[in-house]
CSV table of C-alpha atoms and ligand atoms in Angstrom, one decimal:
chain,number,residue,atom,x,y,z
X,1,MET,CA,-181.7,142.2,-13.2
X,2,ALA,CA,-180.8,138.7,-12.1
X,3,ASP,CA,-177.1,137.9,-11.8
X,4,GLY,CA,-176.0,135.0,-9.7
X,5,THR,CA,-172.9,134.2,-11.9
X,6,GLN,CA,-169.6,132.9,-10.6
X,7,HIS,CA,-168.5,136.5,-10.3
X,8,ALA,CA,-171.2,137.3,-7.8
X,9,ALA,CA,-170.4,134.0,-5.9
X,10,ALA,CA,-166.7,135.0,-5.5
X,11,TRP,CA,-167.5,138.3,-3.9
X,12,ASP,CA,-170.1,138.5,-1.1
X,13,ARG,CA,-171.3,141.7,0.5
X,14,ALA,CA,-168.7,141.6,3.3
X,15,THR,CA,-165.7,141.2,1.0
X,16,LEU,CA,-167.0,143.8,-1.5
X,17,THR,CA,-167.7,146.3,1.2
X,18,ALA,CA,-164.3,145.8,2.7
X,19,LEU,CA,-162.6,146.9,-0.6
X,20,PHE,CA,-163.1,150.6,0.3
X,21,ASP,CA,-163.2,152.1,3.8
X,22,PRO,CA,-164.9,155.6,3.7
X,23,GLU,CA,-163.9,156.1,7.4
X,24,THR,CA,-160.2,156.1,6.5
X,25,GLY,CA,-160.1,156.6,2.8
X,26,TRP,CA,-158.2,153.3,2.0
X,27,LEU,CA,-159.0,151.7,-1.3
X,28,ASP,CA,-157.9,148.1,-2.0
X,29,ARG,CA,-156.0,148.2,-5.3
X,30,ARG,CA,-157.7,145.0,-6.6
X,31,VAL,CA,-160.7,147.2,-7.3
X,32,LEU,CA,-158.5,148.6,-10.2
X,33,SER,CA,-157.2,145.3,-11.6
X,34,ASP,CA,-159.2,142.2,-10.7
X,35,GLU,CA,-160.9,140.4,-13.7
X,36,SER,CA,-163.8,138.9,-11.7
X,37,LEU,CA,-164.6,142.3,-10.1
X,38,TYR,CA,-164.6,143.8,-13.6
X,39,GLN,CA,-167.1,141.1,-14.8
X,40,LEU,CA,-169.3,141.9,-11.8
X,41,GLU,CA,-169.1,145.6,-12.6
X,42,LEU,CA,-170.5,144.9,-16.1
X,43,GLU,CA,-173.5,143.2,-14.5
X,44,ARG,CA,-174.1,145.3,-11.4
X,45,ILE,CA,-173.1,148.8,-12.5
X,46,PHE,CA,-173.2,149.1,-16.3
X,47,ALA,CA,-176.2,146.8,-17.1
X,48,ARG,CA,-178.1,148.2,-14.1
X,49,GLY,CA,-177.3,152.0,-14.3
X,50,TRP,CA,-178.4,154.6,-16.8
X,51,ASN,CA,-175.6,154.9,-19.5
X,52,PHE,CA,-175.2,158.0,-21.7
X,53,MET,CA,-176.2,157.2,-25.3
X,54,CYS,CA,-176.3,160.5,-27.2
X,55,HIS,CA,-177.6,164.0,-27.4
X,56,GLU,CA,-180.7,164.6,-29.5
X,57,SER,CA,-178.7,166.9,-31.9
X,58,GLN,CA,-176.7,163.8,-33.0
X,59,LEU,CA,-179.8,162.1,-34.4
X,60,LYS,CA,-181.7,164.8,-36.3
X,61,ALA,CA,-183.7,162.9,-38.9
X,62,PRO,CA,-185.6,159.6,-39.0
X,63,GLY,CA,-183.1,156.8,-39.7
X,64,ASP,CA,-180.1,158.6,-38.1
X,65,TYR,CA,-178.3,156.2,-35.9
X,66,LEU,CA,-175.1,155.8,-33.9
X,67,ILE,CA,-173.4,152.9,-32.0
X,68,SER,CA,-173.0,153.3,-28.3
X,69,TYR,CA,-172.4,150.9,-25.4
X,70,ILE,CA,-173.9,149.7,-22.2
X,71,GLY,CA,-170.7,148.2,-20.6
X,72,GLU,CA,-169.6,145.9,-23.4
X,73,ASP,CA,-173.1,145.4,-24.9
X,74,GLN,CA,-173.2,147.3,-28.2
X,75,VAL,CA,-176.3,149.3,-28.8
X,76,ILE,CA,-177.8,150.9,-32.0
X,77,VAL,CA,-179.3,154.2,-30.9
X,78,VAL,CA,-181.6,155.2,-33.7
X,79,ARG,CA,-184.4,157.7,-34.5
X,80,GLY,CA,-187.3,155.8,-35.9
X,81,ALA,CA,-189.7,156.7,-38.7
X,82,ASP,CA,-192.0,158.0,-36.0
X,83,GLY,CA,-189.4,160.3,-34.6
X,84,GLU,CA,-188.8,158.3,-31.4
X,85,ILE,CA,-185.2,157.5,-30.3
X,86,ARG,CA,-184.7,153.8,-29.4
X,87,ALA,CA,-181.8,151.8,-28.1
X,88,LEU,CA,-181.6,148.4,-29.9
X,89,LEU,CA,-179.0,145.7,-29.0
X,90,ASN,CA,-176.7,145.4,-31.9
X,91,THR,CA,-176.9,141.6,-32.2
X,92,CYS,CA,-178.9,139.7,-34.8
X,93,ARG,CA,-181.6,137.4,-33.4
X,94,HIS,CA,-180.5,134.6,-35.8
X,95,ARG,CA,-176.9,133.8,-35.0
X,96,GLY,CA,-175.8,136.9,-33.1
X,97,ASN,CA,-173.9,138.7,-35.7
X,98,ALA,CA,-173.4,142.5,-35.2
X,99,LEU,CA,-176.0,144.0,-37.4
X,100,CYS,CA,-174.6,147.5,-37.8
X,101,ARG,CA,-170.9,148.0,-38.4
X,102,ALA,CA,-170.7,151.7,-39.1
X,103,GLU,CA,-170.2,154.0,-36.1
X,104,GLN,CA,-172.9,156.3,-37.3
X,105,GLY,CA,-175.0,157.1,-40.3
X,106,ARG,CA,-178.6,157.1,-41.8
X,107,ALA,CA,-180.4,153.9,-42.6
X,108,LYS,CA,-183.8,152.8,-43.9
X,109,SER,CA,-183.5,149.5,-42.1
X,110,PHE,CA,-180.7,147.2,-40.8
X,111,VAL,CA,-179.8,144.2,-42.9
X,112,CYS,CA,-177.6,141.5,-41.3
X,113,SER,CA,-174.5,140.8,-43.3
X,114,TYR,CA,-174.5,137.0,-42.4
X,115,HIS,CA,-177.8,135.6,-43.8
X,116,GLY,CA,-179.7,138.8,-44.7
X,117,TRP,CA,-182.3,139.1,-42.0
X,118,ASN,CA,-183.7,142.6,-42.2
X,119,TYR,CA,-184.9,144.8,-39.2
X,120,ALA,CA,-187.0,147.9,-39.3
X,121,LEU,CA,-185.8,151.1,-37.5
X,122,ASP,CA,-187.9,150.1,-34.5
X,123,GLY,CA,-186.2,146.7,-34.2
X,124,GLU,CA,-189.0,144.6,-35.7
X,125,LEU,CA,-187.9,141.7,-37.9
X,126,ILE,CA,-189.4,142.5,-41.4
X,127,GLY,CA,-187.6,140.3,-43.8
X,128,VAL,CA,-186.1,136.8,-43.7
X,129,PRO,CA,-184.6,135.2,-46.9
X,130,GLY,CA,-186.1,131.8,-47.5
X,131,GLN,CA,-189.0,132.3,-45.1
X,132,SER,CA,-191.5,130.3,-47.1
X,133,THR,CA,-189.1,127.8,-48.5
X,134,PHE,CA,-186.3,126.9,-46.1
X,135,TYR,CA,-188.3,127.8,-43.0
X,136,HIS,CA,-191.6,126.3,-44.4
X,137,GLY,CA,-193.4,129.4,-43.3
X,138,GLU,CA,-192.9,128.4,-39.7
X,139,LEU,CA,-190.6,131.2,-38.4
X,140,ASP,CA,-192.5,133.5,-36.0
X,141,LYS,CA,-190.9,136.8,-36.9
X,142,SER,CA,-192.9,138.6,-34.2
X,143,ARG,CA,-190.8,136.9,-31.5
X,144,LEU,CA,-187.5,137.8,-33.1
X,145,SER,CA,-187.4,141.6,-32.9
X,146,LEU,CA,-184.1,143.1,-31.8
X,147,ALA,CA,-183.7,143.3,-28.0
X,148,LYS,CA,-184.3,146.7,-26.6
X,149,ALA,CA,-182.9,148.7,-23.7
X,150,ARG,CA,-185.0,151.3,-21.8
X,151,ILE,CA,-184.2,154.8,-23.0
X,152,GLU,CA,-185.1,158.1,-21.4
X,153,SER,CA,-183.9,161.7,-21.8
X,154,HIS,CA,-183.2,164.8,-19.7
X,155,LEU,CA,-182.5,168.2,-21.4
X,156,GLY,CA,-182.0,166.3,-24.7
X,157,PHE,CA,-179.4,163.9,-23.3
X,158,TYR,CA,-180.5,160.3,-23.8
X,159,PHE,CA,-179.5,157.5,-21.4
X,160,ALA,CA,-180.3,153.8,-21.6
X,161,THR,CA,-180.4,150.9,-19.1
X,162,LEU,CA,-180.9,147.1,-19.3
X,163,ALA,CA,-182.6,147.1,-15.9
X,164,GLU,CA,-186.4,146.9,-16.0
X,165,ASP,CA,-186.5,147.8,-12.3
X,166,ALA,CA,-184.3,150.9,-12.5
X,167,PRO,CA,-185.9,154.2,-11.3
X,168,SER,CA,-186.8,156.8,-13.9
X,169,LEU,CA,-183.8,158.7,-15.3
X,170,HIS,CA,-185.1,161.9,-13.6
X,171,ASP,CA,-185.0,160.1,-10.2
X,172,TYR,CA,-181.7,158.4,-10.9
X,173,LEU,CA,-179.9,161.7,-11.8
X,174,GLY,CA,-181.3,163.4,-8.7
X,175,VAL,CA,-180.4,167.0,-7.8
X,176,THR,CA,-176.7,166.5,-8.5
X,177,GLY,CA,-176.9,164.6,-11.8
X,178,ARG,CA,-179.5,167.1,-13.1
X,179,ALA,CA,-177.3,170.0,-12.0
X,180,GLY,CA,-174.4,168.4,-13.9
X,181,LEU,CA,-176.3,168.2,-17.2
X,182,GLY,CA,-177.9,171.6,-16.5
X,183,MET,CA,-174.4,173.0,-16.4
X,184,ILE,CA,-174.0,172.1,-20.1
X,185,CYS,CA,-177.2,174.0,-21.0
X,186,ALA,CA,-176.7,176.9,-18.6
X,187,HIS,CA,-175.8,179.4,-21.3
X,188,GLY,CA,-178.6,178.2,-23.7
X,189,GLU,CA,-179.3,175.5,-26.2
X,190,ILE,CA,-176.3,173.4,-27.3
X,191,GLU,CA,-175.5,170.8,-29.9
X,192,VAL,CA,-172.8,168.1,-30.2
X,193,ALA,CA,-170.2,169.0,-32.8
X,194,GLU,CA,-169.7,166.4,-35.6
X,195,GLY,CA,-167.0,163.9,-34.8
X,196,VAL,CA,-166.6,162.1,-31.5
X,197,GLN,CA,-162.9,161.5,-30.8
X,198,LYS,CA,-162.2,158.0,-29.6
X,199,ASN,CA,-159.0,156.6,-28.1
X,200,ILE,CA,-158.0,153.8,-25.7
X,201,ILE,CA,-155.8,154.3,-22.6
X,202,ASP,CA,-154.4,151.3,-20.7
X,203,CYS,CA,-156.0,152.2,-17.4
X,204,ASN,CA,-158.9,151.1,-15.3
X,205,TRP,CA,-162.0,153.1,-16.0
X,206,LYS,CA,-162.4,154.2,-12.3
X,207,ILE,CA,-158.9,155.8,-12.3
X,208,ALA,CA,-160.1,158.0,-15.1
X,209,VAL,CA,-163.3,158.8,-13.3
X,210,ASP,CA,-161.7,159.5,-9.8
X,211,ASN,CA,-159.2,161.9,-11.5
X,212,LEU,CA,-162.0,164.2,-12.7
X,213,PHE,CA,-162.6,165.2,-9.0
X,214,ASP,CA,-158.9,165.5,-8.4
X,215,TRP,CA,-157.9,169.2,-8.4
X,216,TYR,CA,-154.8,168.3,-6.3
X,217,HIS,CA,-152.9,167.0,-9.4
X,218,VAL,CA,-153.6,170.0,-11.6
X,219,PRO,CA,-150.6,172.3,-10.8
X,220,TYR,CA,-148.2,169.4,-10.7
X,221,SER,CA,-149.4,167.1,-13.5
X,222,HIS,CA,-150.3,169.9,-15.8
X,223,ALA,CA,-147.3,172.2,-15.0
X,224,SER,CA,-146.1,171.9,-18.6
X,225,ALA,CA,-149.3,173.3,-20.0
X,226,ASN,CA,-148.9,176.3,-17.6
X,227,THR,CA,-145.2,176.7,-18.6
X,228,ALA,CA,-146.1,176.6,-22.3
X,229,GLY,CA,-148.5,179.4,-21.7
X,230,PHE,CA,-151.5,177.3,-22.8
X,231,LEU,CA,-153.2,177.3,-19.4
X,232,ASP,CA,-153.1,179.8,-16.6
X,233,ILE,CA,-153.5,177.4,-13.6
X,234,ALA,CA,-153.9,180.2,-11.1
X,235,ARG,CA,-156.9,181.5,-13.0
X,236,ILE,CA,-158.8,178.3,-13.0
X,237,GLN,CA,-157.9,176.4,-9.9
X,238,PHE,CA,-159.0,178.4,-6.8
X,239,PRO,CA,-157.6,175.8,-4.3
X,240,LYS,CA,-159.2,177.5,-1.3
X,241,ASP,CA,-162.6,178.0,-2.9
X,242,GLN,CA,-163.6,174.5,-3.8
X,243,MET,CA,-167.1,173.1,-3.8
X,244,VAL,CA,-168.0,169.4,-3.9
X,245,MET,CA,-171.6,168.3,-4.5
X,246,LEU,CA,-172.6,164.8,-3.6
X,247,GLY,CA,-175.7,163.0,-5.0
X,248,GLU,CA,-177.4,159.7,-4.7
X,249,TYR,CA,-176.0,156.6,-6.5
X,250,GLY,CA,-172.5,158.1,-6.9
X,251,HIS,CA,-173.1,161.3,-8.9
X,252,ALA,CA,-170.8,164.1,-7.8
X,253,ILE,CA,-169.4,167.4,-8.9
X,254,GLY,CA,-166.0,168.6,-7.7
X,255,GLY,CA,-163.8,171.6,-8.4
X,256,PRO,CA,-163.8,175.4,-8.0
X,257,GLY,CA,-166.9,177.1,-6.6
X,258,ILE,CA,-168.0,180.7,-6.6
X,259,PRO,CA,-168.2,182.0,-3.0
X,260,ARG,CA,-171.7,182.8,-1.8
X,261,ALA,CA,-171.0,186.5,-1.4
X,262,ALA,CA,-169.7,186.7,-5.0
X,263,GLN,CA,-172.7,184.8,-6.3
X,264,ASP,CA,-175.0,187.3,-4.4
X,265,GLN,CA,-173.4,190.1,-6.4
X,266,ILE,CA,-173.9,188.2,-9.6
X,267,ASN,CA,-177.5,187.5,-8.7
X,268,ALA,CA,-178.1,191.3,-8.5
X,269,LEU,CA,-177.1,191.7,-12.2
X,270,THR,CA,-179.2,191.6,-15.3
X,271,ASP,CA,-178.3,189.1,-18.0
X,272,ALA,CA,-177.0,191.9,-20.2
X,273,GLN,CA,-174.7,193.0,-17.3
X,274,ARG,CA,-173.5,189.5,-16.8
X,275,MET,CA,-172.7,189.1,-20.5
X,276,GLU,CA,-170.7,192.4,-20.5
X,277,LEU,CA,-168.7,191.2,-17.4
X,278,SER,CA,-168.0,187.8,-19.1
X,279,HIS,CA,-166.6,189.5,-22.2
X,280,ALA,CA,-164.2,191.4,-20.1
X,281,GLN,CA,-162.8,188.2,-18.6
X,282,ALA,CA,-159.7,186.3,-19.6
X,283,ASP,CA,-160.1,183.6,-22.2
X,284,MET,CA,-160.1,180.4,-20.1
X,285,ALA,CA,-162.1,181.9,-17.2
X,286,PRO,CA,-165.6,180.3,-16.9
X,287,ARG,CA,-168.3,182.6,-18.2
X,288,ILE,CA,-170.7,184.1,-15.8
X,289,ARG,CA,-174.0,182.2,-16.0
X,290,PRO,CA,-177.3,183.9,-16.9
X,291,ARG,CA,-180.3,184.0,-14.5
X,292,ALA,CA,-181.9,180.9,-16.1
X,293,ALA,CA,-179.0,178.8,-15.0
X,294,THR,CA,-180.3,178.8,-11.4
X,295,ASP,CA,-183.3,176.8,-12.5
X,296,LEU,CA,-181.1,174.2,-14.2
X,297,MET,CA,-178.5,173.9,-11.4
X,298,GLY,CA,-180.2,175.0,-8.2
X,299,PRO,CA,-179.4,178.2,-6.1
X,300,GLU,CA,-176.2,176.6,-4.7
X,301,GLY,CA,-175.4,174.3,-7.6
X,302,VAL,CA,-175.2,177.4,-9.9
X,303,ARG,CA,-172.0,178.4,-8.0
X,304,SER,CA,-170.1,175.2,-9.1
X,305,GLU,CA,-167.4,175.6,-11.7
X,306,GLY,CA,-166.3,172.0,-11.1
X,307,HIS,CA,-166.5,168.8,-13.0
X,308,PRO,CA,-169.6,166.7,-12.8
X,309,ASN,CA,-169.6,162.9,-13.2
X,310,ILE,CA,-172.9,161.3,-14.0
X,311,PHE,CA,-172.3,157.9,-12.4
X,312,PRO,CA,-170.8,155.7,-13.6
X,313,ASN,CA,-168.8,157.2,-16.4
X,314,LEU,CA,-170.0,160.4,-18.0
X,315,TRP,CA,-167.7,163.4,-17.3
X,316,VAL,CA,-168.8,166.9,-18.1
X,317,THR,CA,-165.7,169.2,-18.4
X,318,ILE,CA,-164.8,172.9,-18.0
X,319,SER,CA,-168.2,174.4,-17.4
X,320,GLY,CA,-169.9,172.1,-19.9
X,321,THR,CA,-167.8,172.6,-23.0
X,322,GLN,CA,-166.8,169.0,-23.5
X,323,MET,CA,-168.1,165.6,-22.3
X,324,CYS,CA,-166.1,162.4,-22.0
X,325,LEU,CA,-167.5,158.8,-21.7
X,326,ARG,CA,-165.1,156.4,-20.0
X,327,LEU,CA,-166.1,153.0,-21.5
X,328,PRO,CA,-164.7,149.9,-19.8
X,329,ARG,CA,-162.7,147.6,-21.9
X,330,GLY,CA,-161.5,145.0,-19.4
X,331,PRO,CA,-159.9,145.9,-16.0
X,332,SER,CA,-156.9,147.5,-17.6
X,333,HIS,CA,-158.2,149.4,-20.5
X,334,THR,CA,-160.6,152.3,-21.0
X,335,GLU,CA,-162.0,153.7,-24.2
X,336,LEU,CA,-162.5,157.4,-24.0
X,337,TRP,CA,-165.1,159.1,-26.2
X,338,TRP,CA,-164.8,162.9,-26.4
X,339,TYR,CA,-167.7,165.1,-27.4
X,340,THR,CA,-167.4,168.9,-28.0
X,341,LEU,CA,-170.5,170.9,-27.2
X,342,VAL,CA,-171.2,174.2,-29.0
X,343,PRO,CA,-173.9,176.8,-28.6
X,344,LYS,CA,-176.6,175.9,-31.2
X,345,ALA,CA,-177.1,179.5,-32.3
X,346,ALA,CA,-173.4,180.3,-32.7
X,347,PRO,CA,-172.3,181.2,-36.2
X,348,PRO,CA,-170.2,178.5,-38.0
X,349,GLU,CA,-166.9,180.3,-37.5
X,350,ALA,CA,-167.5,180.6,-33.8
X,351,LYS,CA,-168.3,176.9,-33.6
X,352,ARG,CA,-165.1,176.0,-35.5
X,353,GLU,CA,-163.1,178.1,-33.1
X,354,ILE,CA,-164.6,176.4,-30.0
X,355,ILE,CA,-163.9,173.0,-31.6
X,356,ARG,CA,-160.3,173.9,-32.4
X,357,ARG,CA,-159.6,175.1,-28.9
X,358,MET,CA,-161.3,172.1,-27.2
X,359,ASN,CA,-159.3,169.7,-29.4
X,360,HIS,CA,-156.2,171.1,-27.7
X,361,VAL,CA,-157.5,170.8,-24.1
X,362,PHE,CA,-158.7,167.2,-23.7
X,363,GLY,CA,-159.0,164.3,-26.2
X,364,PRO,CA,-156.2,162.4,-27.9
X,365,ALA,CA,-154.6,165.6,-29.1
X,366,GLY,CA,-155.3,167.5,-25.9
X,367,LEU,CA,-152.4,168.9,-23.9
X,368,LEU,CA,-154.0,167.9,-20.6
X,369,GLU,CA,-155.0,164.4,-21.3
X,370,GLN,CA,-151.5,163.4,-22.4
X,371,ASP,CA,-150.3,164.3,-18.9
X,372,ASP,CA,-153.2,162.4,-17.2
X,373,GLY,CA,-153.2,159.3,-19.3
X,374,GLU,CA,-149.6,158.3,-18.5
X,375,ASN,CA,-150.3,158.6,-14.7
X,376,TRP,CA,-153.5,156.6,-14.9
X,377,SER,CA,-151.8,153.9,-16.9
X,378,GLN,CA,-149.0,153.5,-14.4
X,379,SER,CA,-151.4,153.5,-11.4
X,380,THR,CA,-153.3,150.7,-13.1
X,381,ARG,CA,-150.2,148.7,-13.9
X,382,SER,CA,-148.9,148.8,-10.4
X,383,SER,CA,-152.3,147.6,-9.1
X,384,ARG,CA,-151.5,144.2,-10.7
X,385,GLY,CA,-148.2,143.4,-9.1
X,386,VAL,CA,-148.3,140.7,-6.4
X,387,ALA,CA,-146.7,142.9,-3.8
X,388,SER,CA,-147.8,146.4,-5.0
X,389,ARG,CA,-151.5,145.4,-5.3
X,390,THR,CA,-151.5,144.8,-1.5
X,391,LEU,CA,-150.6,148.4,-0.6
X,392,GLY,CA,-153.9,150.3,-1.1
X,393,HIS,CA,-154.6,153.8,-2.4
X,394,ASN,CA,-154.7,156.7,0.0
X,395,LEU,CA,-157.8,158.9,-0.3
X,396,GLN,CA,-157.8,160.6,3.1
X,397,MET,CA,-157.5,164.3,2.0
X,398,GLY,CA,-160.0,166.5,3.9
X,399,LEU,CA,-161.5,163.6,5.8
X,400,GLY,CA,-163.2,164.9,8.9
X,401,HIS,CA,-162.4,168.5,8.3
X,402,ASP,CA,-165.4,169.8,6.3
X,403,GLU,CA,-169.2,170.4,6.7
X,404,ALA,CA,-171.8,169.2,4.2
X,405,LYS,CA,-174.7,171.6,3.9
X,406,VAL,CA,-178.0,171.4,2.1
X,407,GLY,CA,-179.2,174.2,-0.3
X,408,ALA,CA,-182.7,175.4,-0.9
X,409,GLY,CA,-182.7,173.3,-4.1
X,410,GLY,CA,-181.8,170.1,-2.2
X,411,GLU,CA,-178.1,170.3,-3.2
X,412,HIS,CA,-175.7,168.6,-0.8
X,413,TYR,CA,-172.5,170.6,-1.0
X,414,ILE,CA,-169.2,170.9,0.8
X,415,GLU,CA,-167.0,174.1,0.6
X,416,GLY,CA,-163.4,174.5,1.5
X,417,LEU,CA,-160.0,173.5,0.4
X,418,ILE,CA,-159.0,171.0,-2.2
X,419,SER,CA,-160.1,167.6,-0.9
X,420,GLU,CA,-160.8,164.0,-1.8
X,421,HIS,CA,-164.5,164.0,-0.9
X,422,GLY,CA,-165.6,163.4,-4.5
X,423,GLN,CA,-163.3,160.4,-4.9
X,424,ARG,CA,-164.4,158.9,-1.6
X,425,TRP,CA,-168.0,159.3,-2.6
X,426,LEU,CA,-167.3,157.5,-5.9
X,427,TYR,CA,-165.7,154.4,-4.3
X,428,ARG,CA,-168.3,154.3,-1.5
X,429,ALA,CA,-171.1,154.3,-4.2
X,430,TRP,CA,-169.1,151.6,-6.1
X,431,THR,CA,-169.1,149.2,-3.1
X,432,GLU,CA,-172.9,149.8,-2.7
X,433,TRP,CA,-173.6,149.1,-6.4
X,434,MET,CA,-171.4,146.1,-6.4
X,435,SER,CA,-172.8,144.5,-3.2
X,436,ALA,CA,-176.5,145.0,-4.1
X,437,ARG,CA,-178.1,142.1,-6.0
X,438,ASP,CA,-180.8,144.2,-7.6
X,439,TRP,CA,-182.3,147.7,-7.7
X,440,ALA,CA,-184.5,147.0,-4.7
X,441,GLU,CA,-181.4,146.3,-2.6
X,442,LEU,CA,-179.5,149.3,-4.0
X,443,LYS,CA,-182.4,151.6,-3.3
X,444,ALA,CA,-182.7,150.3,0.2
X,445,ASN,CA,-179.0,150.3,1.1
X,446,HIS,CA,-177.3,153.1,-0.8
X,447,SER,CA,-176.0,156.1,1.2
X,448,ALA,CA,-178.0,159.3,1.2
X,449,PRO,CA,-175.8,162.4,0.5
X,450,PRO,CA,-174.3,163.5,3.8
X,451,THR,CA,-175.1,166.5,6.0
X,452,GLY,CA,-172.9,167.7,8.8
X,453,ARG,CA,-169.2,166.7,9.4
X,454,VAL,CA,-167.6,164.8,6.5
Z,501,FES,S1,-176.7,136.0,-38.1
Z,501,FES,FE1,-177.9,137.6,-38.9
Z,501,FES,S2,-179.0,136.8,-40.5
Z,501,FES,FE2,-177.9,135.1,-39.7
Z,502,FE2,FE1,-155.7,166.2,-15.3
């Protein structure tokens, strides 16, 4: 994708690279507040990367559609008459009006509310009022189809990109991204529950993303949830058994990990024995995964109980029970879209119970997000002040103390104490995406996941 705007001109490779130092863990706070960096992110990260659009269960029948975003470009994601899912830019080819105003629904075609141009579900322009009179039969409809984004899927999750030269979704996700999506399906087929919860927090989108790797804040920020008896932090945190997986292009997973010896014991069990053990566990404890999960997550990845982030902005939470998209809305605002995932085969009352519980964990009514949102908002605000924006963020935890290993499935993983390896990987990748002018440069210059001392 060509860029070359004034935003690119303002930030050359050297100045962009200097915004985060992976050797010391210092982050320049302008990364969280500068308007021209934000505009460059829309071009070089969001338009170029693979953005989560939907799960196949959200678009069951031909004509089912929903609105999603690639950065600030609105997209109609729609299942066509032929059953194919497409991503069409939601902007009329006449005078740019947004064609589709509903967030989701079922349509036979999309008619523009301005002058009535009508588009088929595959984006083709099929009707123009006054075509033979006002246009004298001269309008070439074949050149005025809706613009399309590339769309591909993995395990039923659809992602779209505006970059023709992007690698396939499979290659983009790599081992770590595929393990992250595999975590959601590790217990069997899932579907997205009706109703995506949406709210806006006044924070930079990256603050929300770096927090998902942050298990340091959990006992402090979320102490009230523990005190209220809602969350037993000791049962979920495992501060000395942490596992961070790092993948290409910024994908990462961070959080508790099952120690190898414990996983070896699990591996010796049948699926029926694992199920029995899971039922005997406390409510919020992650369920023991069945054998098939190893194929989805890899022999080491299957030990992760952490939080995956599919770069740039798709968070998979709590062993794959919810997902959250962090959509950028300017440098100081982020729109959060919360999805609850339920086992496809579960009876309706079990699905209702999962949805009820998850609504109280994350999302606008979630106990945990209310704690987080306030901190993210204030970190963003203080990154704007003339003096406070010069101070930098400290991300040095664990630096130089750990060992990155490679699993038999190609997983790059680090085990040990709570650390900031995941956050450093995020900002390192951010500088690489931001300083590459196209995919060829990004492929050539991005960091391979590390091995050895980190
Ligand atoms: S802007 Fe859509 S028909 Fe004119
Ligand atoms: Fe939190």
